[in-house]
mmCIF file of N, CA and C and ligand atoms in Angstrom:
data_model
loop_
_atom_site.group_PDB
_atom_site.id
_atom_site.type_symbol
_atom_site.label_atom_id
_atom_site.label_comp_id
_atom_site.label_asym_id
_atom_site.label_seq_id
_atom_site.Cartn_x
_atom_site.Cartn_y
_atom_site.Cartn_z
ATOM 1 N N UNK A 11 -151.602 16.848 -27.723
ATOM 2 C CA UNK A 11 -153.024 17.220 -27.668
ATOM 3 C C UNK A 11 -153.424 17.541 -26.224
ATOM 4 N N UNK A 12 -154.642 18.300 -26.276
ATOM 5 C CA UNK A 12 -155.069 18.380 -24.485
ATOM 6 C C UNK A 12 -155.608 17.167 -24.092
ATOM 7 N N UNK A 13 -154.969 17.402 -22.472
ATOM 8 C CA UNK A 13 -155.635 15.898 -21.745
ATOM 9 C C UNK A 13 -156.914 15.817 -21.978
ATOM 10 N N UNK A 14 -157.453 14.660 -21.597
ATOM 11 C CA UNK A 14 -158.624 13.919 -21.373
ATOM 12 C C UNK A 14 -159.608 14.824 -20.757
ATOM 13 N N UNK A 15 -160.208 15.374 -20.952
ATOM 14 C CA UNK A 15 -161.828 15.921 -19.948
ATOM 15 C C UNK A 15 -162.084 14.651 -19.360
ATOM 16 N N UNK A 16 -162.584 15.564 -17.317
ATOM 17 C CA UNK A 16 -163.290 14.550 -16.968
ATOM 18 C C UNK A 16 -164.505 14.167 -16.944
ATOM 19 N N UNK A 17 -165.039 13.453 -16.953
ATOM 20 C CA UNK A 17 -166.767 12.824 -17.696
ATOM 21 C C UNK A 17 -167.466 13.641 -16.507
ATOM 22 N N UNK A 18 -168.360 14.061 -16.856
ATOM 23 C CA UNK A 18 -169.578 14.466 -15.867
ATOM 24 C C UNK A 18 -170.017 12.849 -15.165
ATOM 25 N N UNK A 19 -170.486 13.052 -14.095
ATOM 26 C CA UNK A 19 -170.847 11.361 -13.062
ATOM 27 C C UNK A 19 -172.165 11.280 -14.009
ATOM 28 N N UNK A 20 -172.329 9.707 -14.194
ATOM 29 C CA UNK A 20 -173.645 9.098 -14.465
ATOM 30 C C UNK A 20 -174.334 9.199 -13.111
ATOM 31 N N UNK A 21 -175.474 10.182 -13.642
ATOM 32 C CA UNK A 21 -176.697 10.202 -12.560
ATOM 33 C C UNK A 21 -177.573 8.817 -13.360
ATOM 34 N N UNK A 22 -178.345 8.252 -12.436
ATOM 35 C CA UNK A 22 -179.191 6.942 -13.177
ATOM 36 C C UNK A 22 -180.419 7.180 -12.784
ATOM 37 N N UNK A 23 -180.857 8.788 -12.853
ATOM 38 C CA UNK A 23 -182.384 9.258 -12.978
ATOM 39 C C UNK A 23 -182.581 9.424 -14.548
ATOM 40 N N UNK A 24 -183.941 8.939 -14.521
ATOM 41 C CA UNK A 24 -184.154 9.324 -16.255
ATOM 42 C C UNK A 24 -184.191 10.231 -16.826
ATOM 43 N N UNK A 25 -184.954 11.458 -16.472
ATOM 44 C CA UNK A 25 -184.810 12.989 -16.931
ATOM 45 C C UNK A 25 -184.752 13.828 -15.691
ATOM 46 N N UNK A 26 -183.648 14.426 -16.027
ATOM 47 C CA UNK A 26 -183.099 15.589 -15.168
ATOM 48 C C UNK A 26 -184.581 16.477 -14.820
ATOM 49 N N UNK A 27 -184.694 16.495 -13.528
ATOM 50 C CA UNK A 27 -185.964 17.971 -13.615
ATOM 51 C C UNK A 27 -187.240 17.487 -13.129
ATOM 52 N N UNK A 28 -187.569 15.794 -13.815
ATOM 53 C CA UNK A 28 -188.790 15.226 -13.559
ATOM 54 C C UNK A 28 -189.608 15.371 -11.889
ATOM 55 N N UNK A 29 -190.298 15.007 -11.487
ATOM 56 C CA UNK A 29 -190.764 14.906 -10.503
ATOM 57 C C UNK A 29 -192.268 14.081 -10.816
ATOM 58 N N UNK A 30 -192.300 13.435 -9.335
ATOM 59 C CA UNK A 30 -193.395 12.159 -8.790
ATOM 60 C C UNK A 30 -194.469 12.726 -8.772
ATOM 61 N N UNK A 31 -195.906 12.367 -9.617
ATOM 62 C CA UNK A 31 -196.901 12.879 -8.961
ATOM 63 C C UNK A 31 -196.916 11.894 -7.547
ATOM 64 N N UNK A 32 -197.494 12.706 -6.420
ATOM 65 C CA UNK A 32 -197.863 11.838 -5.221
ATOM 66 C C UNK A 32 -198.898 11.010 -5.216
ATOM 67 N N UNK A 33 -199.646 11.497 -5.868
ATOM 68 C CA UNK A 33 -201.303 10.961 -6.566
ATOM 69 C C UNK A 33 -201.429 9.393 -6.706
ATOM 70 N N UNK A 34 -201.052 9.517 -8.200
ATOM 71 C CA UNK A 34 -200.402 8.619 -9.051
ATOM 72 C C UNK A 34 -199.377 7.836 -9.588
ATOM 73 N N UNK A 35 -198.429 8.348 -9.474
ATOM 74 C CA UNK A 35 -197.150 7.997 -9.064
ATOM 75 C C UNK A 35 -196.659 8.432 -10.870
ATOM 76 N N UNK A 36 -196.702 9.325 -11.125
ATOM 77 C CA UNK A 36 -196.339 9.522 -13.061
ATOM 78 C C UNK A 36 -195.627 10.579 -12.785
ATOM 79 N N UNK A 37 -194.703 10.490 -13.875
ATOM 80 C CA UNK A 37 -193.959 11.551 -13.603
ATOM 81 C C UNK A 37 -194.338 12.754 -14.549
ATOM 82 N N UNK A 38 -193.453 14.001 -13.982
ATOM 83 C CA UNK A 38 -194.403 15.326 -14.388
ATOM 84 C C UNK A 38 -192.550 16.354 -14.607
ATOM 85 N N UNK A 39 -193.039 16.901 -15.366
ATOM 86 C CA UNK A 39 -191.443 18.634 -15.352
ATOM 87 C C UNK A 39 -192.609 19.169 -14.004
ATOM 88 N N UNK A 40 -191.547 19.789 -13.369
ATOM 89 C CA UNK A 40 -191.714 20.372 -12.212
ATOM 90 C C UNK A 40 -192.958 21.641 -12.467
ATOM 91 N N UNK A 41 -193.155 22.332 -13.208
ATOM 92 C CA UNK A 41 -193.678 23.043 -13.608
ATOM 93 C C UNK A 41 -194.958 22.393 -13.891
ATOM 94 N N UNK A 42 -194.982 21.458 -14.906
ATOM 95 C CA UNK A 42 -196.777 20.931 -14.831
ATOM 96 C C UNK A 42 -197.416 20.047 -14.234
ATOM 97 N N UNK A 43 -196.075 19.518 -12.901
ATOM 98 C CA UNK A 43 -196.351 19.002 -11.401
ATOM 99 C C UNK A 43 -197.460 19.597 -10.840
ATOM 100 N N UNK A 44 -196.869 21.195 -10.704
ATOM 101 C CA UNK A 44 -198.484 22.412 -9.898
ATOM 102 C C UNK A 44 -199.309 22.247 -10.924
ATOM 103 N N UNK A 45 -199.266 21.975 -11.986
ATOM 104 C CA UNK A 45 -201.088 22.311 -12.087
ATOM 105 C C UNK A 45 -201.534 20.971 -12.387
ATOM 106 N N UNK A 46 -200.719 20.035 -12.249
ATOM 107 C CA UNK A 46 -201.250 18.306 -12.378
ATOM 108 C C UNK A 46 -202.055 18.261 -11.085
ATOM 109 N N UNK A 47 -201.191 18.305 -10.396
ATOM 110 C CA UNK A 47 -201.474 17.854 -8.855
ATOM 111 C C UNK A 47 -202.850 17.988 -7.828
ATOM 112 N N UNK A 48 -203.356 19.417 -8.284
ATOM 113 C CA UNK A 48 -204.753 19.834 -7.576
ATOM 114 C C UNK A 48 -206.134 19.115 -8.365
ATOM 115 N N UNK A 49 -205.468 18.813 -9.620
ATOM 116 C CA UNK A 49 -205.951 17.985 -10.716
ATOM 117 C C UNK A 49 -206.638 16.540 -10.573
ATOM 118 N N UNK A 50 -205.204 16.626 -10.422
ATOM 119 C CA UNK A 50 -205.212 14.750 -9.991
ATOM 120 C C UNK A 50 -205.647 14.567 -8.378
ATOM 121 N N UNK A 51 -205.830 14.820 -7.575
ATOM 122 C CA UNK A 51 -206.577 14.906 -6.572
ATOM 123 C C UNK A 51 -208.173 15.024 -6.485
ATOM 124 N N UNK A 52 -208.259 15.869 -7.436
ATOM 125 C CA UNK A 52 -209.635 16.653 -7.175
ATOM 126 C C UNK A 52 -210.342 15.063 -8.358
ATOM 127 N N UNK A 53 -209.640 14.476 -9.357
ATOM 128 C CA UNK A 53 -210.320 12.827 -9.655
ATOM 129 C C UNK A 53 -209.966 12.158 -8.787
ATOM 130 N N UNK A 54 -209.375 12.031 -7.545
ATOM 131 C CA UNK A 54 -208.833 10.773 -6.680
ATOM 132 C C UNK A 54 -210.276 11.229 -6.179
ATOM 133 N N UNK A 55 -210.334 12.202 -5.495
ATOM 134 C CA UNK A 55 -211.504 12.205 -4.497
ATOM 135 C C UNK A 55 -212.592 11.598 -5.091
ATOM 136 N N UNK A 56 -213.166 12.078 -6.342
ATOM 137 C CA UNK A 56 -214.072 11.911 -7.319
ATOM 138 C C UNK A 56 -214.256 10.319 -7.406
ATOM 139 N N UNK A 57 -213.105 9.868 -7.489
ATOM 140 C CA UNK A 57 -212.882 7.874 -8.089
ATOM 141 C C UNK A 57 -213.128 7.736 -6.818
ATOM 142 N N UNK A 58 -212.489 8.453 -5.703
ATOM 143 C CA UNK A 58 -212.980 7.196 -4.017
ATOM 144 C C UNK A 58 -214.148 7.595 -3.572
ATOM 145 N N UNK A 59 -214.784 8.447 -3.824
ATOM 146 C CA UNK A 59 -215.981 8.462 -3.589
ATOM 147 C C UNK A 59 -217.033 7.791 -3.879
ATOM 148 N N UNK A 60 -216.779 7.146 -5.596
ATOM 149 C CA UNK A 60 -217.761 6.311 -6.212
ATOM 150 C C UNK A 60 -217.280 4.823 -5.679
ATOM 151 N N UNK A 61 -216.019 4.542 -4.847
ATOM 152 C CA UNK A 61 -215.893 3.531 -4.332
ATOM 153 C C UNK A 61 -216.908 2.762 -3.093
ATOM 154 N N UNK A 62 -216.645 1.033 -3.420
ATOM 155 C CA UNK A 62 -217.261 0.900 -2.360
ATOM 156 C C UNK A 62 -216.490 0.955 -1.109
ATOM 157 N N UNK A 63 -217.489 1.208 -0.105
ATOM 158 C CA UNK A 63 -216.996 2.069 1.510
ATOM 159 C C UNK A 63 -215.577 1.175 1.565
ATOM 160 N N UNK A 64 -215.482 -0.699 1.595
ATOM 161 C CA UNK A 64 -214.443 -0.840 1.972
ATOM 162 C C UNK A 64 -213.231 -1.049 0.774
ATOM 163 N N UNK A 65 -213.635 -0.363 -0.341
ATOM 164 C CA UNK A 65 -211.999 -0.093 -0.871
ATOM 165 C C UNK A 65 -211.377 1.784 -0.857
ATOM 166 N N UNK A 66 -212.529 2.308 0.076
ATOM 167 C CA UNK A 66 -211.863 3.454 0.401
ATOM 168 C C UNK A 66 -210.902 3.627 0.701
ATOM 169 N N UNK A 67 -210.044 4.322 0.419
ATOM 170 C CA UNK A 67 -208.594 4.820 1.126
ATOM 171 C C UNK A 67 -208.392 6.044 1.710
ATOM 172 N N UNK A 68 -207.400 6.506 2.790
ATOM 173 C CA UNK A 68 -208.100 7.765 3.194
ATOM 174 C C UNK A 68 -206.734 8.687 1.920
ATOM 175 N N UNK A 69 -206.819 10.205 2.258
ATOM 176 C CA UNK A 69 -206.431 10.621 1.320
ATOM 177 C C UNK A 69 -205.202 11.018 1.305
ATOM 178 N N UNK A 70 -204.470 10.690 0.296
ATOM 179 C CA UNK A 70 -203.012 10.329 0.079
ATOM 180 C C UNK A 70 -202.671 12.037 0.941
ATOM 181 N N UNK A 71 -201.190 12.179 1.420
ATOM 182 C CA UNK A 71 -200.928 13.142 1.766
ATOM 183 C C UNK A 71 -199.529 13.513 0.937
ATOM 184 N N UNK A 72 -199.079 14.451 0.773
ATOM 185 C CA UNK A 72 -198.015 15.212 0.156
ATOM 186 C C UNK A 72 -197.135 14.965 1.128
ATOM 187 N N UNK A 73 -195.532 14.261 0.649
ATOM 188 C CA UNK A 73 -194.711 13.998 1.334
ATOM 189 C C UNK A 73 -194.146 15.190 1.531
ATOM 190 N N UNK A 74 -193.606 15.538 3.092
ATOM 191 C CA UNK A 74 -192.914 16.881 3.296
ATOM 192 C C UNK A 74 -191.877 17.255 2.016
ATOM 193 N N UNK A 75 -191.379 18.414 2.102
ATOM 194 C CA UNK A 75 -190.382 19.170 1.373
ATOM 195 C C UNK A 75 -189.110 18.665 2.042
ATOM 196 N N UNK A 76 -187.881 18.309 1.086
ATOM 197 C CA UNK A 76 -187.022 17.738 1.888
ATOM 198 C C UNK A 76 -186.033 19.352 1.497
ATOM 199 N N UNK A 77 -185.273 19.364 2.244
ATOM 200 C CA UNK A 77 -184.541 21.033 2.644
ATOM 201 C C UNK A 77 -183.036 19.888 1.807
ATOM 202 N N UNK A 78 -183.183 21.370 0.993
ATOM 203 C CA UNK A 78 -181.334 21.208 0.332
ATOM 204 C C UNK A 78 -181.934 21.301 -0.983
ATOM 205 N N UNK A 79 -180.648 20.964 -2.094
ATOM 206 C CA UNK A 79 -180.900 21.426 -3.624
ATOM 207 C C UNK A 79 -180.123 20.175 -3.906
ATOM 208 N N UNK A 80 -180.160 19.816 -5.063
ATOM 209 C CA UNK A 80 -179.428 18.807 -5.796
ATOM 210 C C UNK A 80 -180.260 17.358 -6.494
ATOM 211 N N UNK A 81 -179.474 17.014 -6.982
ATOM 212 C CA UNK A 81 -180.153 15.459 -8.303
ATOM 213 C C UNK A 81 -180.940 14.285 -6.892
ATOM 214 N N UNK A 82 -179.733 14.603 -5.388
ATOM 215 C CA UNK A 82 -180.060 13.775 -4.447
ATOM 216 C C UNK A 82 -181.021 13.650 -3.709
ATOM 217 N N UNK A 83 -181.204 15.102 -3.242
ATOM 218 C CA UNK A 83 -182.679 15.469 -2.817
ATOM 219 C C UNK A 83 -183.850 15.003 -3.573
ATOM 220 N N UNK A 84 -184.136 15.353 -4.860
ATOM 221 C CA UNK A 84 -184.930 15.467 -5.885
ATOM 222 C C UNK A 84 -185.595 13.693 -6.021
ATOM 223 N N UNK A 85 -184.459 12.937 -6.149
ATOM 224 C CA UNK A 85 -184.415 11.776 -6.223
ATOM 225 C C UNK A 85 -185.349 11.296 -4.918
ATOM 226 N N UNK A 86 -184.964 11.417 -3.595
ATOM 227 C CA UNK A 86 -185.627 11.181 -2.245
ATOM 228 C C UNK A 86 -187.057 11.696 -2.531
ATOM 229 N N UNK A 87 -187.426 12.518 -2.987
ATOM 230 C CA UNK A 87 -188.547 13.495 -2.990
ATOM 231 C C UNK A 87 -189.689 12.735 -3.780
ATOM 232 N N UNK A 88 -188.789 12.309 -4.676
ATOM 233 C CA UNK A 88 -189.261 11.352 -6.407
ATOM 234 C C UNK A 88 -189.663 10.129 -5.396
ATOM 235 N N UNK A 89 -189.128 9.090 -4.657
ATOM 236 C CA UNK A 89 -189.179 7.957 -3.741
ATOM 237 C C UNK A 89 -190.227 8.271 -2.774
ATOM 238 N N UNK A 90 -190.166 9.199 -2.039
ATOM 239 C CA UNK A 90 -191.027 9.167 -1.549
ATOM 240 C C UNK A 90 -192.669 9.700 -1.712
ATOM 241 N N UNK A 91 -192.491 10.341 -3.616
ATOM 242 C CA UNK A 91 -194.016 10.237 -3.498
ATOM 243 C C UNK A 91 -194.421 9.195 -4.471
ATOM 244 N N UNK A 92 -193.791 8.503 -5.026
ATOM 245 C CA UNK A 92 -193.536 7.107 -5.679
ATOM 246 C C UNK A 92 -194.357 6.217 -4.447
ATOM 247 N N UNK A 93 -193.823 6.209 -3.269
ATOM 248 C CA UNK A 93 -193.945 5.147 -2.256
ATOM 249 C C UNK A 93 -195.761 6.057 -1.667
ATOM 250 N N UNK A 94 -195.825 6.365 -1.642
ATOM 251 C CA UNK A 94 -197.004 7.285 -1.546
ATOM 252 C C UNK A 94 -198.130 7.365 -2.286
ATOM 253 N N UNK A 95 -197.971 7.037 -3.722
ATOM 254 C CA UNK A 95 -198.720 6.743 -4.914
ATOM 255 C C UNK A 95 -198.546 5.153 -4.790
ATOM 256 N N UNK A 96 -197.683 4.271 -4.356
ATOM 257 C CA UNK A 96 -197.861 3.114 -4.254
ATOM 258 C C UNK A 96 -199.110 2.908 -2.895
ATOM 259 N N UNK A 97 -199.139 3.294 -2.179
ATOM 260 C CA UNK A 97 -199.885 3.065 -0.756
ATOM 261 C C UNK A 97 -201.621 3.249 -1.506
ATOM 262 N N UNK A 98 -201.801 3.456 -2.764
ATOM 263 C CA UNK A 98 -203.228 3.783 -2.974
ATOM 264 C C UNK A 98 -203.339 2.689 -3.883
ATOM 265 N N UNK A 99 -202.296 1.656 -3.926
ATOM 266 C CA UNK A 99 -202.923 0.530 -4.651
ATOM 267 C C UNK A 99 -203.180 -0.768 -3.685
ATOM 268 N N UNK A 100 -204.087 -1.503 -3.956
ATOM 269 C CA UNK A 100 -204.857 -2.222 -2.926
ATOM 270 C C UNK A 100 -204.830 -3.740 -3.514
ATOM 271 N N UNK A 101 -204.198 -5.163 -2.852
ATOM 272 C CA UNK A 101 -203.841 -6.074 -2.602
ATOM 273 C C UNK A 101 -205.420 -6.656 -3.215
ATOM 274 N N UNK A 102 -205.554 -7.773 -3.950
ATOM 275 C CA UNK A 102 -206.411 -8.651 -4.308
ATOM 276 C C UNK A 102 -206.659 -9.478 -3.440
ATOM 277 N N UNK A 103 -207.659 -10.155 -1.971
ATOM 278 C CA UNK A 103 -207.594 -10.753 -1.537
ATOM 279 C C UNK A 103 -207.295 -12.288 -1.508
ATOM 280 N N UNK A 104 -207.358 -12.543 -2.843
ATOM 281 C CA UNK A 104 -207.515 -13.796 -3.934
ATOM 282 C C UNK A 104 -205.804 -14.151 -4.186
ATOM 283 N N UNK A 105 -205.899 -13.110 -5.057
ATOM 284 C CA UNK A 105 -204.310 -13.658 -5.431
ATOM 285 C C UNK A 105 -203.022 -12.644 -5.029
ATOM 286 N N UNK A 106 -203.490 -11.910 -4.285
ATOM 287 C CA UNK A 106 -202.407 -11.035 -3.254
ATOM 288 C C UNK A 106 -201.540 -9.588 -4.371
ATOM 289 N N UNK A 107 -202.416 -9.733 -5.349
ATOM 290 C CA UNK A 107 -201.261 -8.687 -6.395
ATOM 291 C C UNK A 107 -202.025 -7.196 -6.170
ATOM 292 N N UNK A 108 -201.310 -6.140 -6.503
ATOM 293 C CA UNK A 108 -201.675 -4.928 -6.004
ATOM 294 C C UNK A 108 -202.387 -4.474 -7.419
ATOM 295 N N UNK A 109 -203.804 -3.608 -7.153
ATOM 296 C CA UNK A 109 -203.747 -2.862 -8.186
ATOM 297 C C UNK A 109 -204.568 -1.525 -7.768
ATOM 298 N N UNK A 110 -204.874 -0.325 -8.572
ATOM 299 C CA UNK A 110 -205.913 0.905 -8.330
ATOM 300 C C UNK A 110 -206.784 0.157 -7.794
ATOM 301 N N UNK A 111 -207.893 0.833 -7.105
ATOM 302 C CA UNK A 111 -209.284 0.191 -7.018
ATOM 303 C C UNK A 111 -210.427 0.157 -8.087
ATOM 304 N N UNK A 112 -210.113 1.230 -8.952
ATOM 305 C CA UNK A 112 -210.627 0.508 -10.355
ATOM 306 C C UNK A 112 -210.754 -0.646 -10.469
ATOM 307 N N UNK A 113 -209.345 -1.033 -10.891
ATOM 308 C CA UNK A 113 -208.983 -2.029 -11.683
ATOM 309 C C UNK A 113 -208.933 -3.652 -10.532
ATOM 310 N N UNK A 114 -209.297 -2.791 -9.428
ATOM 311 C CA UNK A 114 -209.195 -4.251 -8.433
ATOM 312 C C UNK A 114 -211.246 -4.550 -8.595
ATOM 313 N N UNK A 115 -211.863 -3.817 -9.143
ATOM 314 C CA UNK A 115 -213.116 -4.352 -9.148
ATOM 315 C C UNK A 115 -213.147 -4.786 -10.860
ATOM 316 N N UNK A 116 -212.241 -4.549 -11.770
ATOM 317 C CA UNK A 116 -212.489 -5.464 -12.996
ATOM 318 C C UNK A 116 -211.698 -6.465 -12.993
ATOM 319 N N UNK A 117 -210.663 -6.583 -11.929
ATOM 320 C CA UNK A 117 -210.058 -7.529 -11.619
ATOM 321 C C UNK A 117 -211.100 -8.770 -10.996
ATOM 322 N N UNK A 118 -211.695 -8.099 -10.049
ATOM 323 C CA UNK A 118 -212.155 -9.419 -9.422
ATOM 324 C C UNK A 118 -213.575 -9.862 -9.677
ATOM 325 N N UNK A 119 -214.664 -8.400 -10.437
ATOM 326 C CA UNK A 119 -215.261 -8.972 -11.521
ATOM 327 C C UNK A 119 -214.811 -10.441 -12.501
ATOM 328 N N UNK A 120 -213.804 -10.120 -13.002
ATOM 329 C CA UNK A 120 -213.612 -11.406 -14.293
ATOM 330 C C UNK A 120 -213.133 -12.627 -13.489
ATOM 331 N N UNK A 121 -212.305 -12.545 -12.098
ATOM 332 C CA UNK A 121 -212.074 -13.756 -11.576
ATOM 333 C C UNK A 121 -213.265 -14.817 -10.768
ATOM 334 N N UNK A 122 -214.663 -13.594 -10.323
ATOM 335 C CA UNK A 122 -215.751 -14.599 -9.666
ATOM 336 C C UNK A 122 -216.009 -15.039 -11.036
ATOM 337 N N UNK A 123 -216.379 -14.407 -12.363
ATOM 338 C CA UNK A 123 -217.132 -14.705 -13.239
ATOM 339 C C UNK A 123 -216.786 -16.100 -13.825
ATOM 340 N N UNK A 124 -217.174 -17.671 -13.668
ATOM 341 C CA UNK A 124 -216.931 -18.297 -14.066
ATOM 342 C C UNK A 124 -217.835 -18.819 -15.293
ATOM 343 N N UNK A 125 -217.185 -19.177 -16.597
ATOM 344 C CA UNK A 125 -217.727 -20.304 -17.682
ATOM 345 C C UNK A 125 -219.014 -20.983 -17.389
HETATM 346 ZN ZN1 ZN B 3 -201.169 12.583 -10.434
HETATM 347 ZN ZN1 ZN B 4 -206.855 -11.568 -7.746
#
Protein backbone atom coordinates (compact mmCIF):
# COMPACT_ATOMS: atom_id res chain seq x y z
CA UNK A 1 0.00 0.00 0.00
CA UNK A 2 1.21 3.77 -0.15
CA UNK A 3 3.11 5.13 2.77
CA UNK A 4 1.65 7.03 5.45
CA UNK A 5 0.73 10.85 4.52
CA UNK A 6 2.23 13.35 6.63
CA UNK A 7 -0.41 15.03 9.03
CA UNK A 8 -0.76 18.70 8.41
CA UNK A 9 0.79 20.45 12.10
CA UNK A 10 -1.95 21.07 14.76
CA UNK A 11 -2.37 24.81 14.72
CA UNK A 12 -4.26 25.39 18.37
CA UNK A 13 -6.15 28.56 16.96
CA UNK A 14 -9.83 27.94 16.86
CA UNK A 15 -10.90 29.07 13.41
CA UNK A 16 -8.56 29.57 10.75
CA UNK A 17 -9.19 33.32 9.40
CA UNK A 18 -10.78 34.70 12.73
CA UNK A 19 -9.57 37.92 13.96
CA UNK A 20 -9.73 40.14 17.49
CA UNK A 21 -12.04 42.87 17.64
CA UNK A 22 -9.65 45.54 19.41
CA UNK A 23 -12.79 47.06 20.90
CA UNK A 24 -14.10 44.24 22.56
CA UNK A 25 -12.09 41.62 22.36
CA UNK A 26 -14.80 39.05 20.12
CA UNK A 27 -13.84 37.51 17.52
CA UNK A 28 -14.88 38.44 13.89
CA UNK A 29 -13.95 36.58 9.85
CA UNK A 30 -11.71 39.15 8.71
CA UNK A 31 -14.12 40.54 6.43
CA UNK A 32 -16.90 41.54 9.04
CA UNK A 33 -13.86 42.73 11.28
CA UNK A 34 -14.12 46.19 8.75
CA UNK A 35 -17.44 46.80 9.17
CA UNK A 36 -17.62 45.62 13.01
CA UNK A 37 -14.96 47.77 14.00
CA UNK A 38 -16.04 51.55 13.10
CA UNK A 39 -19.18 50.05 14.71
CA UNK A 40 -18.03 49.02 17.73
CA UNK A 41 -16.18 52.13 18.41
CA UNK A 42 -18.60 54.55 17.40
CA UNK A 43 -20.83 52.50 20.88
CA UNK A 44 -17.50 52.59 22.91
CA UNK A 45 -17.47 56.30 22.51
CA UNK A 46 -21.26 56.46 23.01
CA UNK A 47 -20.98 53.96 26.48
CA UNK A 48 -17.81 56.28 27.74
CA UNK A 49 -19.36 59.15 27.33
CA UNK A 50 -22.44 58.30 29.45
CA UNK A 51 -19.71 57.24 31.93
CA UNK A 52 -18.89 58.71 35.07
CA UNK A 53 -15.72 61.15 34.44
CA UNK A 54 -13.68 58.69 36.67
CA UNK A 55 -14.45 55.37 34.95
CA UNK A 56 -13.50 57.03 31.70
CA UNK A 57 -10.97 55.40 29.69
CA UNK A 58 -9.15 57.10 27.05
CA UNK A 59 -9.71 55.53 23.63
CA UNK A 60 -8.58 52.14 22.89
CA UNK A 61 -6.07 52.38 19.92
CA UNK A 62 -5.63 49.82 16.99
CA UNK A 63 -2.63 47.70 17.52
CA UNK A 64 -0.09 48.34 14.60
CA UNK A 65 -0.14 45.94 11.50
CA UNK A 66 2.39 43.32 12.12
CA UNK A 67 4.38 42.85 8.47
CA UNK A 68 4.52 39.11 7.18
CA UNK A 69 1.67 36.48 6.29
CA UNK A 70 0.96 33.33 8.12
CA UNK A 71 -1.34 31.43 11.15
CA UNK A 72 1.82 33.19 13.30
CA UNK A 73 1.44 36.61 12.55
CA UNK A 74 -2.37 36.46 12.66
CA UNK A 75 -2.17 34.83 16.03
CA UNK A 76 0.24 37.95 17.47
CA UNK A 77 -2.23 40.35 15.86
CA UNK A 78 -5.28 38.24 17.59
CA UNK A 79 -3.00 38.81 21.21
CA UNK A 80 -2.45 41.85 20.83
CA UNK A 81 -5.87 43.23 20.25
CA UNK A 82 -7.17 40.68 22.82
CA UNK A 83 -4.65 42.48 25.29
CA UNK A 84 -6.05 45.80 24.10
CA UNK A 85 -9.74 44.92 24.55
CA UNK A 86 -8.55 43.65 27.91
CA UNK A 87 -7.04 47.25 28.96
CA UNK A 88 -10.86 48.63 28.77
CA UNK A 89 -11.87 46.48 31.57
CA UNK A 90 -11.60 48.18 34.94
CA UNK A 91 -10.57 46.53 38.43
CA UNK A 92 -13.40 46.71 41.28
CA UNK A 93 -11.86 48.66 43.99
CA UNK A 94 -13.58 46.31 46.54
CA UNK A 95 -12.80 43.05 45.40
CA UNK A 96 -10.01 43.66 42.74
CA UNK A 97 -11.88 41.59 39.75
CA UNK A 98 -11.97 43.19 36.30
CA UNK A 99 -15.04 44.02 34.52
CA UNK A 100 -16.63 46.63 31.42
CA UNK A 101 -17.64 49.74 33.12
CA UNK A 102 -21.10 48.84 32.66
CA UNK A 103 -21.04 46.09 34.50
CA UNK A 104 -18.53 47.57 37.15
CA UNK A 105 -21.49 50.05 38.10
CA UNK A 106 -24.10 46.97 38.46
CA UNK A 107 -21.44 45.39 40.04
CA UNK A 108 -20.93 47.74 42.69
CA UNK A 109 -24.51 48.94 42.72
CA UNK A 110 -25.58 45.36 44.24
CA UNK A 111 -22.41 45.17 46.51
CA UNK A 112 -23.13 48.83 48.50
CA UNK A 113 -26.79 47.70 48.42
CA UNK A 114 -27.18 46.04 51.70
CA UNK A 115 -30.44 43.90 53.29
ZN1 LIG B 1 -15.82 45.11 18.75
ZN1 LIG C 1 -16.27 44.16 43.69
Amino acid sequence: MSESQPRPPVIPSRRPGFQVCYICGREFGSQSLGIHEPQCLEKWRVENSKLPKHLRRPEPSKPPPLSGSGSYTLQAANEAAAQSSQAQLLPCEACGRTFLPDQLLVHQRKSVSKP
